[in-house]
Amino acid sequence: PASTCALKLIDDDKAESEEVRMRYAREAKVAAQLRGPHVVDVFDHGEWSGVPYIAMEFLDGEDLGTRLDRVKKLEFDATYRIIAHVARALVKAHAYGIVHRDLKPENVFIVEGDEGEIAKVVDFGIAKHDAYSLRDKTTKTGSFLGTPFYVSPEQARGKPTDHRSDLWSLGVIAFQCLTGRPPFESEALGELMGMILYDDI
């Protein structure tokens, strides 16, 4: 029987890039390994008429970033529930040696479940798997990956990352849920990186 799913495709202008295609294929393989109530299910991946695709679970709800834009901050119970769900997803990913590296409110999707709201982690697009060398050409050493407000100090320094970087990002998200703002804020990237590296936690 047919069922609704979400399709993720490469932008036409990037489809010719072998590097982008390799990264995309890696994302599909990484995401397909993960199963659980707090990770988006990947049903299939491959190429159709030369266009790489990932077919995944269709989510009906809103991302945490959109919710925070609307309500500014969350109650303690709602924050606890969302953070606990994201933590469960990360436990599963980290057990496979997969580090998300771009955890942010926009990558936490909230859907209605049988017993209240469920949070699911999406977009393992820049996830690093232990099986891949840091020096392979789709994960350039020194390239900056991640969203500035949520990056860990080691990411800000361009150092290798592990599961602890995801825990830092999760802590930043929890702080923002409870207070309505991230712990480190600046319009200037350099100043923001300095805060993350040197300001008191």
Coordinates of C-alpha atoms in Angstrom, one line a residue:
P1 CA 0.0 0.0 0.0
A2 CA 1.1 3.5 -0.7
S3 CA 2.1 5.8 2.2
T4 CA 3.2 9.4 2.5
C5 CA 6.9 10.0 2.8
A6 CA 9.3 12.9 2.5
L7 CA 11.9 13.0 -0.3
K8 CA 15.2 14.7 0.1
L9 CA 16.9 15.6 -3.1
I10 CA 20.2 17.3 -4.0
D11 CA 19.8 20.8 -5.5
D12 CA 20.3 20.7 -9.3
D13 CA 23.2 23.1 -9.2
K14 CA 25.1 20.8 -6.7
A15 CA 24.1 17.4 -8.3
E16 CA 27.2 17.6 -10.6
S17 CA 29.6 17.8 -7.7
E18 CA 31.2 14.4 -6.9
E19 CA 32.0 15.6 -3.4
V20 CA 28.4 16.6 -2.7
R21 CA 27.2 13.3 -4.1
M22 CA 29.6 11.4 -1.8
R23 CA 28.5 13.3 1.2
Y24 CA 24.8 12.7 0.3
A25 CA 25.4 9.0 -0.1
R26 CA 27.1 8.9 3.3
E27 CA 24.3 10.8 4.9
A28 CA 21.8 8.2 3.5
K29 CA 23.9 5.3 4.8
V30 CA 24.3 6.9 8.2
A31 CA 20.6 7.8 8.6
A32 CA 19.5 4.4 7.4
Q33 CA 21.4 2.7 10.3
L34 CA 19.4 4.6 12.9
R35 CA 16.1 3.3 14.1
G36 CA 14.0 4.4 17.1
P37 CA 11.0 6.6 18.1
H38 CA 13.2 9.7 18.3
V39 CA 15.1 9.4 15.0
V40 CA 13.5 10.0 11.6
D41 CA 13.1 6.7 9.8
V42 CA 14.8 6.4 6.4
F43 CA 12.9 4.0 4.1
D44 CA 15.0 4.0 1.0
H45 CA 17.9 5.8 -0.7
G46 CA 19.5 5.6 -4.1
E47 CA 19.4 7.4 -7.5
W48 CA 16.4 8.0 -9.7
S49 CA 17.3 9.2 -13.3
G50 CA 20.7 10.2 -12.0
V51 CA 19.4 12.3 -9.1
P52 CA 20.3 11.0 -5.6
Y53 CA 17.4 10.8 -3.2
I54 CA 16.6 9.8 0.4
A55 CA 13.0 8.7 1.2
M56 CA 12.1 9.2 4.8
E57 CA 9.3 9.3 7.3
F58 CA 6.9 12.3 6.7
L59 CA 6.7 14.4 9.8
D60 CA 3.6 16.5 10.6
G61 CA 4.3 19.1 13.2
E62 CA 6.9 21.8 13.7
D63 CA 10.6 22.1 14.5
L64 CA 11.7 23.4 17.9
G65 CA 13.2 26.5 16.3
T66 CA 9.9 27.5 14.9
R67 CA 8.2 26.9 18.2
L68 CA 10.8 29.0 20.1
D69 CA 10.3 31.8 17.6
R70 CA 6.6 31.7 18.4
V71 CA 6.6 31.2 22.2
K72 CA 10.1 32.4 23.1
K73 CA 10.6 29.9 25.9
L74 CA 9.1 26.6 27.2
E75 CA 7.8 25.4 30.5
F76 CA 10.1 23.1 32.5
D77 CA 8.1 20.0 31.8
A78 CA 8.0 20.5 28.1
T79 CA 11.8 21.3 28.0
Y80 CA 12.5 18.1 30.0
R81 CA 10.4 16.0 27.6
I82 CA 12.1 17.3 24.5
I83 CA 15.6 17.2 25.8
A84 CA 15.1 13.6 27.1
H85 CA 13.8 12.5 23.7
V86 CA 16.8 14.1 21.9
A87 CA 19.1 12.5 24.4
R88 CA 17.6 9.1 23.6
A89 CA 18.2 9.7 19.9
L90 CA 21.8 10.7 20.5
V91 CA 22.4 7.6 22.7
K92 CA 21.4 5.5 19.7
A93 CA 23.5 7.4 17.3
H94 CA 26.6 7.5 19.5
A95 CA 26.3 3.8 20.0
Y96 CA 26.9 3.5 16.3
G97 CA 29.8 5.9 16.5
I98 CA 27.8 8.6 14.7
V99 CA 28.1 12.2 15.9
H100 CA 25.5 14.6 14.6
R101 CA 27.7 17.8 14.8
D102 CA 24.9 20.2 13.8
L103 CA 22.4 19.8 16.6
K104 CA 20.2 22.9 16.8
P105 CA 16.5 23.6 17.4
E106 CA 15.7 23.5 13.7
N107 CA 16.9 19.9 13.7
V108 CA 14.6 18.8 16.4
F109 CA 11.1 18.1 15.0
I110 CA 8.1 17.9 17.3
V111 CA 5.1 15.7 16.3
E112 CA 2.0 14.5 18.1
G113 CA 2.1 11.0 19.5
D114 CA -0.3 8.7 21.2
E115 CA 0.8 9.9 24.6
G116 CA 1.6 13.5 23.9
E117 CA 4.3 15.2 21.9
I118 CA 7.4 13.3 20.6
A119 CA 10.7 15.0 19.6
K120 CA 12.7 13.5 16.7
V121 CA 16.2 14.4 15.6
V122 CA 16.5 15.1 11.9
D123 CA 19.3 15.8 9.4
F124 CA 22.4 13.8 10.0
G125 CA 23.8 15.6 6.9
I126 CA 27.2 16.4 8.4
A127 CA 27.3 13.5 10.8
K128 CA 30.7 11.9 11.2
H129 CA 31.0 8.1 11.5
D130 CA 34.0 6.6 13.2
A131 CA 34.5 4.4 10.1
Y132 CA 35.3 7.4 7.9
S133 CA 38.7 9.0 8.0
L134 CA 38.9 12.6 9.0
R135 CA 41.1 13.2 6.0
D136 CA 38.8 11.8 3.4
K137 CA 38.0 14.6 0.9
T138 CA 34.3 15.0 1.9
T139 CA 35.2 15.9 5.5
K140 CA 38.0 18.4 4.9
T141 CA 40.2 18.9 7.9
G142 CA 39.8 22.5 9.2
S143 CA 36.4 23.1 7.4
F144 CA 33.8 24.6 9.7
L145 CA 30.7 22.6 10.1
G146 CA 27.8 23.4 12.4
T147 CA 25.6 26.3 13.4
P148 CA 27.5 29.0 15.3
F149 CA 25.3 29.4 18.4
Y150 CA 25.4 25.7 19.2
V151 CA 28.9 24.7 18.4
S152 CA 31.2 23.3 21.1
P153 CA 34.5 24.8 22.0
E154 CA 36.4 22.1 20.1
Q155 CA 34.3 22.8 17.0
A156 CA 35.1 26.5 17.3
R157 CA 38.8 25.6 17.4
G158 CA 38.4 23.3 14.3
K159 CA 39.5 20.3 16.4
P160 CA 38.2 16.7 15.9
T161 CA 34.8 16.2 17.6
D162 CA 33.2 13.3 19.3
H163 CA 29.8 12.6 21.1
R164 CA 30.6 15.3 23.7
S165 CA 30.1 18.0 21.1
D166 CA 26.5 16.9 20.7
L167 CA 26.1 17.0 24.5
W168 CA 27.3 20.6 24.5
S169 CA 24.8 21.5 21.7
L170 CA 22.1 19.8 23.7
G171 CA 23.0 21.8 26.7
V172 CA 22.8 25.1 24.7
I173 CA 19.3 24.0 23.4
A174 CA 18.1 23.3 26.9
F175 CA 19.3 26.7 28.1
Q176 CA 17.5 28.4 25.2
C177 CA 14.3 26.5 25.9
L178 CA 14.2 27.6 29.5
T179 CA 15.5 31.2 29.1
G180 CA 14.4 32.2 25.6
R181 CA 17.9 32.9 24.4
P182 CA 21.2 30.9 23.8
P183 CA 23.9 31.3 26.5
F184 CA 26.3 33.0 24.0
E185 CA 25.0 35.7 21.7
S186 CA 26.7 38.0 19.2
E187 CA 26.0 39.3 15.7
A188 CA 29.8 38.9 14.9
L189 CA 31.0 35.3 14.3
G190 CA 34.5 36.1 15.7
E191 CA 33.1 37.5 19.0
L192 CA 30.6 34.6 19.3
M193 CA 33.4 32.1 18.9
G194 CA 35.4 34.0 21.5
M195 CA 32.5 33.8 24.0
I196 CA 32.1 30.1 23.5
L197 CA 35.9 29.5 24.0
Y198 CA 36.6 31.9 26.8
D199 CA 33.5 33.1 28.6
D200 CA 32.4 31.5 31.9
I201 CA 29.9 28.7 31.3

